Short mmCIF file of C-alpha atoms in Angstrom, two decimals:
data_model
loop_
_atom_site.label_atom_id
_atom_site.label_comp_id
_atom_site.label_asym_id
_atom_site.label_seq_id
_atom_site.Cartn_x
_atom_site.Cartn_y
_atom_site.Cartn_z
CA UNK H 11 0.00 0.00 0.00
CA UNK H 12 1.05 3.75 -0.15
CA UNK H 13 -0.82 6.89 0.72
CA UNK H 14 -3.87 7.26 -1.13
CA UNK H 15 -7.37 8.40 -0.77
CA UNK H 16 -8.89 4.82 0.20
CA UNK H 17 -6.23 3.92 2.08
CA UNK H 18 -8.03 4.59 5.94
CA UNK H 19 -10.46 2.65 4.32
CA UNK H 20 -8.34 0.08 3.60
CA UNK H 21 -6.78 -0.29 6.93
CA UNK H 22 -10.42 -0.89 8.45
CA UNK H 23 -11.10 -3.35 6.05
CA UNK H 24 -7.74 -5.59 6.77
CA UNK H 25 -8.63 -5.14 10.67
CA UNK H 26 -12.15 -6.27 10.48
CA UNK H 27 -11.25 -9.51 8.10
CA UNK H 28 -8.41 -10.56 10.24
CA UNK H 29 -10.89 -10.11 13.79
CA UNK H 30 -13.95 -12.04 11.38
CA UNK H 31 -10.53 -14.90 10.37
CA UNK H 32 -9.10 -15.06 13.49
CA UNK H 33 -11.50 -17.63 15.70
CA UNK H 34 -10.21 -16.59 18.82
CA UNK H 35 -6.24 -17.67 18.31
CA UNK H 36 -4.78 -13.84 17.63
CA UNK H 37 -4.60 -12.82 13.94
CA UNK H 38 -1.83 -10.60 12.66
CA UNK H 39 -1.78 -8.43 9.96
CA UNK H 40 1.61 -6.67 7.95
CA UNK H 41 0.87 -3.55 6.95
CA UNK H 42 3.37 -3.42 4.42
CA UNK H 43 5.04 -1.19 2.25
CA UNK H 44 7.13 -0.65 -0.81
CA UNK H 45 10.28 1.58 -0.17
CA UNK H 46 9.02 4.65 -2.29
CA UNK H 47 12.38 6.81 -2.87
CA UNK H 48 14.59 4.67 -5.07
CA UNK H 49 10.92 4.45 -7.84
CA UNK H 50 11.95 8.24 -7.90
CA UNK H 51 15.43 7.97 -7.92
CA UNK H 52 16.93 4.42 -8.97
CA UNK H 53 20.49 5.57 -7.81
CA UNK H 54 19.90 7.18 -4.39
CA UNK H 55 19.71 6.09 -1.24
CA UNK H 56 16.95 4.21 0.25
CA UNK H 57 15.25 7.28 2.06
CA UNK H 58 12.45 5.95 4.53
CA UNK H 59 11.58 8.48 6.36
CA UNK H 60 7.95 8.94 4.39
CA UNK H 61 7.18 5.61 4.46
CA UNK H 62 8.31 5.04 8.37
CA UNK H 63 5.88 8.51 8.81
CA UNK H 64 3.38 6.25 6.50
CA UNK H 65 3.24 3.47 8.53
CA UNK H 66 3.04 5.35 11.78
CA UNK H 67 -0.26 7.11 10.74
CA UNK H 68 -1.54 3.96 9.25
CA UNK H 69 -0.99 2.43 13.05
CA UNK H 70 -2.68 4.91 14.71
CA UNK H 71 -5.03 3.91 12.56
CA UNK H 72 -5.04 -0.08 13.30
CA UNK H 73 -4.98 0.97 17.03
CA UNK H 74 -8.50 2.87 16.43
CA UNK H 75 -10.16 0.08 14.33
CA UNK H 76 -8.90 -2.53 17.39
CA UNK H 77 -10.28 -0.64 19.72
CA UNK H 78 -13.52 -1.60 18.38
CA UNK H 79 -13.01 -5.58 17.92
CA UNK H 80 -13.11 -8.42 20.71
CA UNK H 81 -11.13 -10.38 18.65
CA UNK H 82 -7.26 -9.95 19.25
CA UNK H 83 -5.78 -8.32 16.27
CA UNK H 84 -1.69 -8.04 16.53
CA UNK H 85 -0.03 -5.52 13.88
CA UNK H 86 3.01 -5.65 12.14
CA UNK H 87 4.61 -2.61 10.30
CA UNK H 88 7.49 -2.99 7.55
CA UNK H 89 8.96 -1.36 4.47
CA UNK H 90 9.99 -4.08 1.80
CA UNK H 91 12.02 -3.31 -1.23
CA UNK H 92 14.70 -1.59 0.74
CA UNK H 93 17.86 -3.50 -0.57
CA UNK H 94 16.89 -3.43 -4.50
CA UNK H 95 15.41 -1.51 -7.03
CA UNK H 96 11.89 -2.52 -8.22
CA UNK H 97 10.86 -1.71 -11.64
CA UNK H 98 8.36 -4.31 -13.40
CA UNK H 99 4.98 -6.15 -11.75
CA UNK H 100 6.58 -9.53 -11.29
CA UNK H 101 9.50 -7.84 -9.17
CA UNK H 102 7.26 -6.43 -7.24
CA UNK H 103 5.52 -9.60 -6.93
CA UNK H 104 8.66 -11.35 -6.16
CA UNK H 105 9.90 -8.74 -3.36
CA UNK H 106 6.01 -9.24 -1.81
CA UNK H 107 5.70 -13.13 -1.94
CA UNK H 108 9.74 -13.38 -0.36
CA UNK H 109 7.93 -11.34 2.34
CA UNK H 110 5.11 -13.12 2.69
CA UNK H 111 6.99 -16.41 2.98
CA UNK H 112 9.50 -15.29 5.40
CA UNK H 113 6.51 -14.20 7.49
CA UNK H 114 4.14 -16.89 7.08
CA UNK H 115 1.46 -14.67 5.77
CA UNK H 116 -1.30 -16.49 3.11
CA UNK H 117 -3.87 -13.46 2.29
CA UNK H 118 -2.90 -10.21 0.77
CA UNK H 119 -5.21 -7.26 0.86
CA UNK H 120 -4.45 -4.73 -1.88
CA UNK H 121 -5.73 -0.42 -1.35
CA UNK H 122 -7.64 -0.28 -4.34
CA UNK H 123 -6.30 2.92 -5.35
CA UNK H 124 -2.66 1.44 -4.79
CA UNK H 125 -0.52 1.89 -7.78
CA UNK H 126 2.98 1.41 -7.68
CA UNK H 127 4.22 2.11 -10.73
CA UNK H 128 4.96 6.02 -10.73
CA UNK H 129 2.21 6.98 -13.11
CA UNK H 130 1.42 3.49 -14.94
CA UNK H 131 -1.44 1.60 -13.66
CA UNK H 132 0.32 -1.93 -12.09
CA UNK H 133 -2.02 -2.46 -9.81
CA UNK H 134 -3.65 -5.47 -11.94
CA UNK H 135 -0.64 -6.49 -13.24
CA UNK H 136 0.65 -7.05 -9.39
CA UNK H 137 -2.58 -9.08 -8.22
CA UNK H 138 -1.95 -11.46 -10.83
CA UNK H 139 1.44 -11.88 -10.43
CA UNK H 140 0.85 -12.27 -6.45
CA UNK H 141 -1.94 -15.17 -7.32
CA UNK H 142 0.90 -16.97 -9.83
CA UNK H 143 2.52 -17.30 -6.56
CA UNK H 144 0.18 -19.12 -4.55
CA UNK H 145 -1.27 -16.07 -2.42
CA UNK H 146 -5.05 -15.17 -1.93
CA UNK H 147 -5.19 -12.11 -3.60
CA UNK H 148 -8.00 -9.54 -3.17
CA UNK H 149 -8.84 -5.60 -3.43
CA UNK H 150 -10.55 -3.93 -0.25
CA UNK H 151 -13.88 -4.05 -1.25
CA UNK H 152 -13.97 0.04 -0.06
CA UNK H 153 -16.15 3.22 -1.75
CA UNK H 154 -13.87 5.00 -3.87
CA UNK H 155 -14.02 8.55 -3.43
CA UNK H 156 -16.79 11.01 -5.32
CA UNK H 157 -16.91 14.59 -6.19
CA UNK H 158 -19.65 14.90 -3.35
CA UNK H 159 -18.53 13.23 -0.43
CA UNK H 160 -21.20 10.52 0.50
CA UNK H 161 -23.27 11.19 4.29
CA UNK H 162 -24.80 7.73 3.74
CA UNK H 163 -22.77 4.96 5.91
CA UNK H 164 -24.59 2.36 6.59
CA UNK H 165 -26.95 2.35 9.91
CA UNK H 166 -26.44 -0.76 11.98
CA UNK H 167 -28.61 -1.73 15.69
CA UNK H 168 -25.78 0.40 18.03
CA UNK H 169 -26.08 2.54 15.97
CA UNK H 170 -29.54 3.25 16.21
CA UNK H 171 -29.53 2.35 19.98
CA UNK H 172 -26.97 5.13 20.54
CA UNK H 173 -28.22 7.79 18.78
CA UNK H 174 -31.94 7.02 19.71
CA UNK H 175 -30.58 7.05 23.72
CA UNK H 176 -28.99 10.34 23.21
CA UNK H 177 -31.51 12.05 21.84
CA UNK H 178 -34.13 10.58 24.11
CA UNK H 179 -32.13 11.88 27.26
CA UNK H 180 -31.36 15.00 25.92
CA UNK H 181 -34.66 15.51 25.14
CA UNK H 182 -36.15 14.25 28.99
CA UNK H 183 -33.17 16.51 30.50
CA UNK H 184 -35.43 19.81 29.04
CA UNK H 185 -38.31 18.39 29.42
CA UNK H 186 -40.04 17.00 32.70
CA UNK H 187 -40.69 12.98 33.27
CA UNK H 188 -44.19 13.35 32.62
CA UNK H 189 -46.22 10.84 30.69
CA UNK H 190 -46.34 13.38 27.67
CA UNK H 191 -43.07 13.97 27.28
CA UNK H 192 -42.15 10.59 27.30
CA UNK H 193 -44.05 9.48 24.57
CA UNK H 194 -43.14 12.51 22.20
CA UNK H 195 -39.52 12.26 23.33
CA UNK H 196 -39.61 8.59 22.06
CA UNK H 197 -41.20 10.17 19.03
CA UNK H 198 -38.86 12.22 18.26
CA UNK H 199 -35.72 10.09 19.26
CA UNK H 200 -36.91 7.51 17.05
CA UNK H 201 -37.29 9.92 13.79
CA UNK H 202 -33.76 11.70 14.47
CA UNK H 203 -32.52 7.73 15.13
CA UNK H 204 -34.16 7.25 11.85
CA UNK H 205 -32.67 10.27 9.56
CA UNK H 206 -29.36 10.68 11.27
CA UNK H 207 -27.79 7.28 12.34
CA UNK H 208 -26.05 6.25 9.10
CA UNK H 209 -24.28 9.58 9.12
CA UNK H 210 -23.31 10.02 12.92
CA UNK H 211 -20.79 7.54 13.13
CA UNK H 212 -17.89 7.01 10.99
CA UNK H 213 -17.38 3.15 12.47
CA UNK H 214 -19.32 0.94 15.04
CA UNK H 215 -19.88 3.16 18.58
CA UNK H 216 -18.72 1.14 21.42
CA UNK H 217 -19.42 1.99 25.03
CA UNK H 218 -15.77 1.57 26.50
CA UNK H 219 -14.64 3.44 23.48
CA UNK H 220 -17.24 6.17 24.09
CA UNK H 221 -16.61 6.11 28.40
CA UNK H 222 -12.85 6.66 27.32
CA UNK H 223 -12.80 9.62 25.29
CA UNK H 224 -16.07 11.09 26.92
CA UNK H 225 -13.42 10.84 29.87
CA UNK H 226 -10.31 12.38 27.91
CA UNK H 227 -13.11 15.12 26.47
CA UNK H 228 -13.66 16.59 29.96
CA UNK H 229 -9.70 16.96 30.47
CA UNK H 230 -9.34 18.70 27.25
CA UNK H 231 -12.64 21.19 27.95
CA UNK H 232 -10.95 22.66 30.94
CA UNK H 233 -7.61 23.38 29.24
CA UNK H 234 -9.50 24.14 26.02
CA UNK H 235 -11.72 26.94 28.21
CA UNK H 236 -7.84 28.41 30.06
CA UNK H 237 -6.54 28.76 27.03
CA UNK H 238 -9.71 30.40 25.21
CA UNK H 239 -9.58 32.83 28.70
CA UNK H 240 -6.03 33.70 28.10
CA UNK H 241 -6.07 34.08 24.79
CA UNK H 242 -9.18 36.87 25.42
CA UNK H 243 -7.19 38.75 27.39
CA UNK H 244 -4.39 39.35 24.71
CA UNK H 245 -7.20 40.21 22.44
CA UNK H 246 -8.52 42.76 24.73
CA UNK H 247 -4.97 44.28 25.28
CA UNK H 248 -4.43 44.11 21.68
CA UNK H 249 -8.12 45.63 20.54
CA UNK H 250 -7.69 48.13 23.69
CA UNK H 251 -4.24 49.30 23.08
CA UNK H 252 -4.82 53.03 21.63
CA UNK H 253 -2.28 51.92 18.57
CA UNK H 254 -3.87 48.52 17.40
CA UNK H 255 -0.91 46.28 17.08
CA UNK H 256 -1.87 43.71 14.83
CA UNK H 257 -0.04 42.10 12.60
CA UNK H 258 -2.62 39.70 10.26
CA UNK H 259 -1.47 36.95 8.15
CA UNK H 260 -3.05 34.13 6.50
CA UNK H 261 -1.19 31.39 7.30
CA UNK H 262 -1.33 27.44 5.70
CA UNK H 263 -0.39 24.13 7.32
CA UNK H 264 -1.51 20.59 7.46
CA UNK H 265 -2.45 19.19 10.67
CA UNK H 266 -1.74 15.88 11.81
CA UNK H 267 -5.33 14.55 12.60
CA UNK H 268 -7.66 12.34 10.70
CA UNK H 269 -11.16 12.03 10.12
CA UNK H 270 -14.36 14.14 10.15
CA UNK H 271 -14.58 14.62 14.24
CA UNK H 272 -10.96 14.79 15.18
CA UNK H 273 -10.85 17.65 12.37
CA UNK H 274 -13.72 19.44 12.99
CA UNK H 275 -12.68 19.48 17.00
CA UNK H 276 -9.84 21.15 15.93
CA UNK H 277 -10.82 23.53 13.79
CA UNK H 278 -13.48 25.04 16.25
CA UNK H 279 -10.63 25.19 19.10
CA UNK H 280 -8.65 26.82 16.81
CA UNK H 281 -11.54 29.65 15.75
CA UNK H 282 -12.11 29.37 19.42
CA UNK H 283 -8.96 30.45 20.59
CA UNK H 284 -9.06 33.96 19.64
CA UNK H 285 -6.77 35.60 17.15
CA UNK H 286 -6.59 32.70 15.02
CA UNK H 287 -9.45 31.59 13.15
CA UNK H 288 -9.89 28.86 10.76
CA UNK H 289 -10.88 29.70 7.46
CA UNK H 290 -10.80 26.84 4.89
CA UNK H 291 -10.32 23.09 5.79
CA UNK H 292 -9.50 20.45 3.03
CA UNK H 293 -8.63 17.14 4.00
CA UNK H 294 -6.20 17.88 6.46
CA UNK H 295 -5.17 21.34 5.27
CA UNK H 296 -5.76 23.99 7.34
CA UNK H 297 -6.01 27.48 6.11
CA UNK H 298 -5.65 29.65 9.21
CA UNK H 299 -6.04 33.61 9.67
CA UNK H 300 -4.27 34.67 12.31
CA UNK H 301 -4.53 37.99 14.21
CA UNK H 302 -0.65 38.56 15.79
CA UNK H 303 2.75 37.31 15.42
CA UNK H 304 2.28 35.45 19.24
CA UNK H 305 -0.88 33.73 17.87
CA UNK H 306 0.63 32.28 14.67
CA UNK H 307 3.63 31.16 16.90
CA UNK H 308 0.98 29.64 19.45
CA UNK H 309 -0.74 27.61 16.55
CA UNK H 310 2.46 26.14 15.12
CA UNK H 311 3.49 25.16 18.88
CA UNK H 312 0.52 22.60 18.07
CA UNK H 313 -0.30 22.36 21.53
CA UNK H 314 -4.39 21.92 20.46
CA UNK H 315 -3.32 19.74 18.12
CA UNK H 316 -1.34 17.28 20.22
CA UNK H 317 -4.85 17.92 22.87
CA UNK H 318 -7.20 16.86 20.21
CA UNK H 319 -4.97 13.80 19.10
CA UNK H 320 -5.11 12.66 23.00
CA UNK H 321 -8.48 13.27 22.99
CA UNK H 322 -9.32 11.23 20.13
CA UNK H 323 -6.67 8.79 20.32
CA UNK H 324 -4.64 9.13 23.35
CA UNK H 325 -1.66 9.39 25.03
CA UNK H 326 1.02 7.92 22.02
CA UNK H 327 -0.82 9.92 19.51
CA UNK H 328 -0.34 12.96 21.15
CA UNK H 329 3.59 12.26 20.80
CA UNK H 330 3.62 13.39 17.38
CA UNK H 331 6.38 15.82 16.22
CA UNK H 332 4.09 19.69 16.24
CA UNK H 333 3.43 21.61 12.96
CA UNK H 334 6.71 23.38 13.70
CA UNK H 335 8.78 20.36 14.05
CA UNK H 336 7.40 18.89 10.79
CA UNK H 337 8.22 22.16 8.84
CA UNK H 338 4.59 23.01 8.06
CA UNK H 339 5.01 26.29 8.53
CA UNK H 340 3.69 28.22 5.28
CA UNK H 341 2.08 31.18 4.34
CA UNK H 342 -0.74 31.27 2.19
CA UNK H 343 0.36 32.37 -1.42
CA UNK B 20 -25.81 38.40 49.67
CA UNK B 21 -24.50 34.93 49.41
CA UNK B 22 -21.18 33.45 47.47
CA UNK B 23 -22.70 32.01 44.50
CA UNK B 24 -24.37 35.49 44.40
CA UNK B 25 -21.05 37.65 44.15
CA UNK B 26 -19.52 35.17 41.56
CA UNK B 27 -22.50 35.05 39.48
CA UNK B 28 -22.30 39.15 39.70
CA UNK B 29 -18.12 38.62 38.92
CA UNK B 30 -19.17 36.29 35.90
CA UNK B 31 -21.64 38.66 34.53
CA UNK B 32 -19.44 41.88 35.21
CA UNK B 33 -16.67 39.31 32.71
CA UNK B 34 -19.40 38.79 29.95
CA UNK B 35 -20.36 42.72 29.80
CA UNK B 36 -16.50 43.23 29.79
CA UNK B 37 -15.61 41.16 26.95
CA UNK B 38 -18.88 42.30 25.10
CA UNK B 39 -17.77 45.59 25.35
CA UNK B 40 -14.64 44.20 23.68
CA UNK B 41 -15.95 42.54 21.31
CA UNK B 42 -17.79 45.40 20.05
CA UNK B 43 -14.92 48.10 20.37
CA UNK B 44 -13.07 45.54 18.37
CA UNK B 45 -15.80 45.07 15.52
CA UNK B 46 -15.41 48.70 15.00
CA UNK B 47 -11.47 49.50 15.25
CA UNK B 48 -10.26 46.64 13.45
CA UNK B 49 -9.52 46.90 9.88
CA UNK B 50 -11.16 44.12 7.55
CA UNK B 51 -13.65 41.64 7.27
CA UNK B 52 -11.04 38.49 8.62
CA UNK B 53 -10.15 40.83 11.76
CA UNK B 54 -13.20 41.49 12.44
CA UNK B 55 -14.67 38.04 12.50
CA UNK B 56 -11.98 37.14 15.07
CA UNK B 57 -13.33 39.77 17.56
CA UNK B 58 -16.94 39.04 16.71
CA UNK B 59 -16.82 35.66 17.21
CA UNK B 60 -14.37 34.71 20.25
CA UNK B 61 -14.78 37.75 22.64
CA UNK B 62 -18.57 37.45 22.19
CA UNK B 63 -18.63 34.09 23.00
CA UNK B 64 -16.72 34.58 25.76
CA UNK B 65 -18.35 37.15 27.19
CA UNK B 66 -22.15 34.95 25.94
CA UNK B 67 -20.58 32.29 27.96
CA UNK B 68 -19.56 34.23 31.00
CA UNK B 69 -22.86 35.76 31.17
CA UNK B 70 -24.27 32.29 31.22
CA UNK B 71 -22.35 30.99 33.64
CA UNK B 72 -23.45 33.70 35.93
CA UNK B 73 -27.38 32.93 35.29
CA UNK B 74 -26.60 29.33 36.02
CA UNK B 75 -25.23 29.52 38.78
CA UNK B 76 -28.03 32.02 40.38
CA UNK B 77 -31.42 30.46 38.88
CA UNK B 78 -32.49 27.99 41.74
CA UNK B 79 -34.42 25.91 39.26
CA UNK B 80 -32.63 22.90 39.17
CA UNK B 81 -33.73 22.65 35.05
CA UNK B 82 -32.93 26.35 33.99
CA UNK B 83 -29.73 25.17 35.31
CA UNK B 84 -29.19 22.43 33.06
CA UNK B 85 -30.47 24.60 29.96
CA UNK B 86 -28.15 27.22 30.88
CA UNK B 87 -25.49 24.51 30.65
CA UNK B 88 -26.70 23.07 27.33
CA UNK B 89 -27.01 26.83 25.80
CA UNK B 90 -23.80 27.33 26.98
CA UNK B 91 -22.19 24.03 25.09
CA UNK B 92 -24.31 25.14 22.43
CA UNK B 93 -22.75 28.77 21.92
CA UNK B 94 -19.07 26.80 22.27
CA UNK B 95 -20.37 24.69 19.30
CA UNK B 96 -22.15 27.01 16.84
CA UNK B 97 -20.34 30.50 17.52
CA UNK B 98 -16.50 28.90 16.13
CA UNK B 99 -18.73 27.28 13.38
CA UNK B 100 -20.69 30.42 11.95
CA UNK B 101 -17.47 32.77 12.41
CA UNK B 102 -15.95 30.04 9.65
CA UNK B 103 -18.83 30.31 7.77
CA UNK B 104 -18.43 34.18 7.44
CA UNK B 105 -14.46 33.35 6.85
CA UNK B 106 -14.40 30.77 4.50
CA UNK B 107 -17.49 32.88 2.51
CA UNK B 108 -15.00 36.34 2.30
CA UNK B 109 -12.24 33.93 1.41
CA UNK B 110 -14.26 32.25 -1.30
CA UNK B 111 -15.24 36.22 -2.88
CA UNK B 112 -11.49 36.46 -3.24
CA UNK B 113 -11.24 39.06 -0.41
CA UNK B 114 -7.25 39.75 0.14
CA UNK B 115 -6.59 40.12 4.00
CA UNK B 116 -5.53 43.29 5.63
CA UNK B 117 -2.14 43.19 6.21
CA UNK B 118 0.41 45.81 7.96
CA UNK B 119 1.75 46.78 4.51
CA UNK B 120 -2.07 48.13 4.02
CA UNK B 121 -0.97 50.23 6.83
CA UNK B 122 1.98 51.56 5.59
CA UNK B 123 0.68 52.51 2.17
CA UNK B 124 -1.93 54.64 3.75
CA UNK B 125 -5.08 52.21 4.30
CA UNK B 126 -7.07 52.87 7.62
CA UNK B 127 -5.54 51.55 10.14
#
């Protein structure tokens, strides 16, 4: 696999099959990929710093899925290809099966999107070279992307259960016990389970899953409120002051968080926290404005980034190098 | 009066403050980007502050909880409509103040 627009997809798909294979004895899956520089540059070094940075994203990833399985799920990470240059499907092939032999693997899951061949579609090519050698070949069965992203996931029971519970209590909490608002609070509950359950959730809801970032959520609201309270205060000074220092800039970077919630958290503590304020988001792009030279420094300390990564996927996530360390600093052209 | 009573009063004084903020700001700053950032954050401060102080006076035990909901609410929908009104001036093409502005003569 390499980076690609299915590829979180992908990596739920592989975790799910090997939980469904694994019949209680622990399943492991190799997330595995080709080493990317030398398909650039034949005669340069091998260079694996993208793909290590690849792999660590795609197990953050893994961890998420796995949080969501009772089956025991182990995950390996590793960059093949290293020691020789790959050029034609049935090297490719070759440099996979070795791989697969030396670590007793007998399924290969391919990112449909995958193509490894800079420009030339191989993708084909390299499934049926990897059947030729004996391995059960298949492409993740995953939605490729549209020009309108799709709202429709599919609804399943927790689903429904969860939303319909959270509405129905939020509903009771402004209403009063009585016999009337019982009945049109399970009215209701049921038509918002009904129009909004296969869009809620990205994956499966579970309730440990739930308890543990509900629990991580309440230690990033009070940090998240002391930093919104400091950060007033500079505005004040600053909109106060009789000569208006400001100093606005548009500024560009790409955060590292994934997926609708995690992004969206961010992006409202960011508009929240005043002087910056989040203009555009793509993918993971943030466009940013930003107010004073101390703000823009404050954002690329990425210390609400590395809070929403806890919250969302805890304390190893929240490791990650900041925006400043990763050389995202930009300005918007 | 009694505890709750002077912090509600403290909480409330806080809103007004950062109202008053919000609104100096609306009018001194220089474009539409600046301007979002002071209508949006000190106003919800100052919303939430406010709120804070009515929850914590109102006896009721369920004005309570709707002042708490209305205050998670403001945290939820104020950052959201301020990008609205951002990402709308950004998609007209609207260049962003900067201090060069300043220097060629723009209002300040």
């Amino acid at each position: 696999m390499a980076d690609s627009v299915t590829l979180r997809n992908t990596v739920a798909y592989a975790v799910e099959e090997a939980a469904a294979a694994s019949d209680g004895a622990p399943a492991t899956i190799h997330f595995v990929v080709f080493e990317s520089a030398r398909a650039v540059d034949p005669t340069g070094p091998a260079d694996l710093g993208d793909d290590h940075e690849l792999l660590d994203r795609v197990s953050v990833w893994a961890d998420e899925d796995r949080a969501g399985q009772e089956a025991s799920v182990e995950v390996e990470l590793a960059v093949v290809g290293a020691d020789r240059y790959l050029f034609s499907p049935d090297q490719y092939a070759d440099a996979l099966a070795d791989y697969a032999a030396a670590h007793d693997v007998d399924r290969v899951v391919l990112d449909p999107e995958y193509d490894p061949g800079s420009g030339a579609p191989m993708l084909w090519p390299l499934a049926t070279e990897l059947q030729r050698r004996d391995l059960d070949v298949e492409e993740a069965p995953v939605e490729r992307p549209r020009r309108q992203t799709v709202l429709g996931r599919t609804g399943t029971a927790r689903k429904y259960v969860a939303i319909f519970g959270a509405s129905f209590l939020f509903y009771q909490a402004l209403g009063a016990w009585t016999t009337f608002d019982l009945v049109t609070g399970g009215l209701t509950a049921g038509l918002v389970a009904a129009l909004l359950a296969p869009i809620v959730f990205g994956h499966q809801p579970s309730l440990t899953h739930l308890a543990v970032q509900t629990v991580r959520m309440a230690v990033y609201a009070p940090y998240l409120l002391w930093e919104i309270a400091k950060a007033n205060l500079q505005i004040a000074y600053v909109v106060l002051h009789p000569s208006l220092p400001i100093d606005p800039e548009m500024v560009e970077f790409d955060a590292a968080v994934w997926g609708d919630t995690p992004v969206t958290t961010l992006a409202n503590s960011i508009t929240l926290t005043p002087g910056t304020l989040t203009v555009d988001v793509t993918e993971q792009s943030f466009v940013v404005h930003s107010l004073t030279e101390a703000t823009r420094d404050g954002l690329f300390e990425g210390s609400l980034e590395r809070a929403v990564r806890f919250v969302f996927w805890g304390r190893a996530a929240a490791r990650i190098p900041s925006p400043r360390e990763r050389g995202e600093e930009g300005d918007d052209g | 009066m009694a505890i709750s009573e002077y912090a509600a009063v403290a909480l409330v004084a806080g809103g007004a403050f950062f109202g008053l903020v919000a609104a100096v700001g609306l009018v001194r700053l220089p474009d539409v980007y600046t301007r979002t950032h002071a209508a949006s954050k000190s106003d919800t401060l100052g919303a939430v502050l406010a709120l804070g102080g009515v929850a914590l006076v109102i006896d009721a035990q369920l004005a309570t909880v709707k002042a708490v909901f209305l205050l998670l609410f403001m945290f939820l929908t104020n950052p959201t409509a301020a990008h609205a009104i951002a990402r709308a001036a950004r998609d007209q093409g609207i260049e962003p103040w900067t201090t060069d502005d300043a220097d060629a003569g723009g209002e300040p």
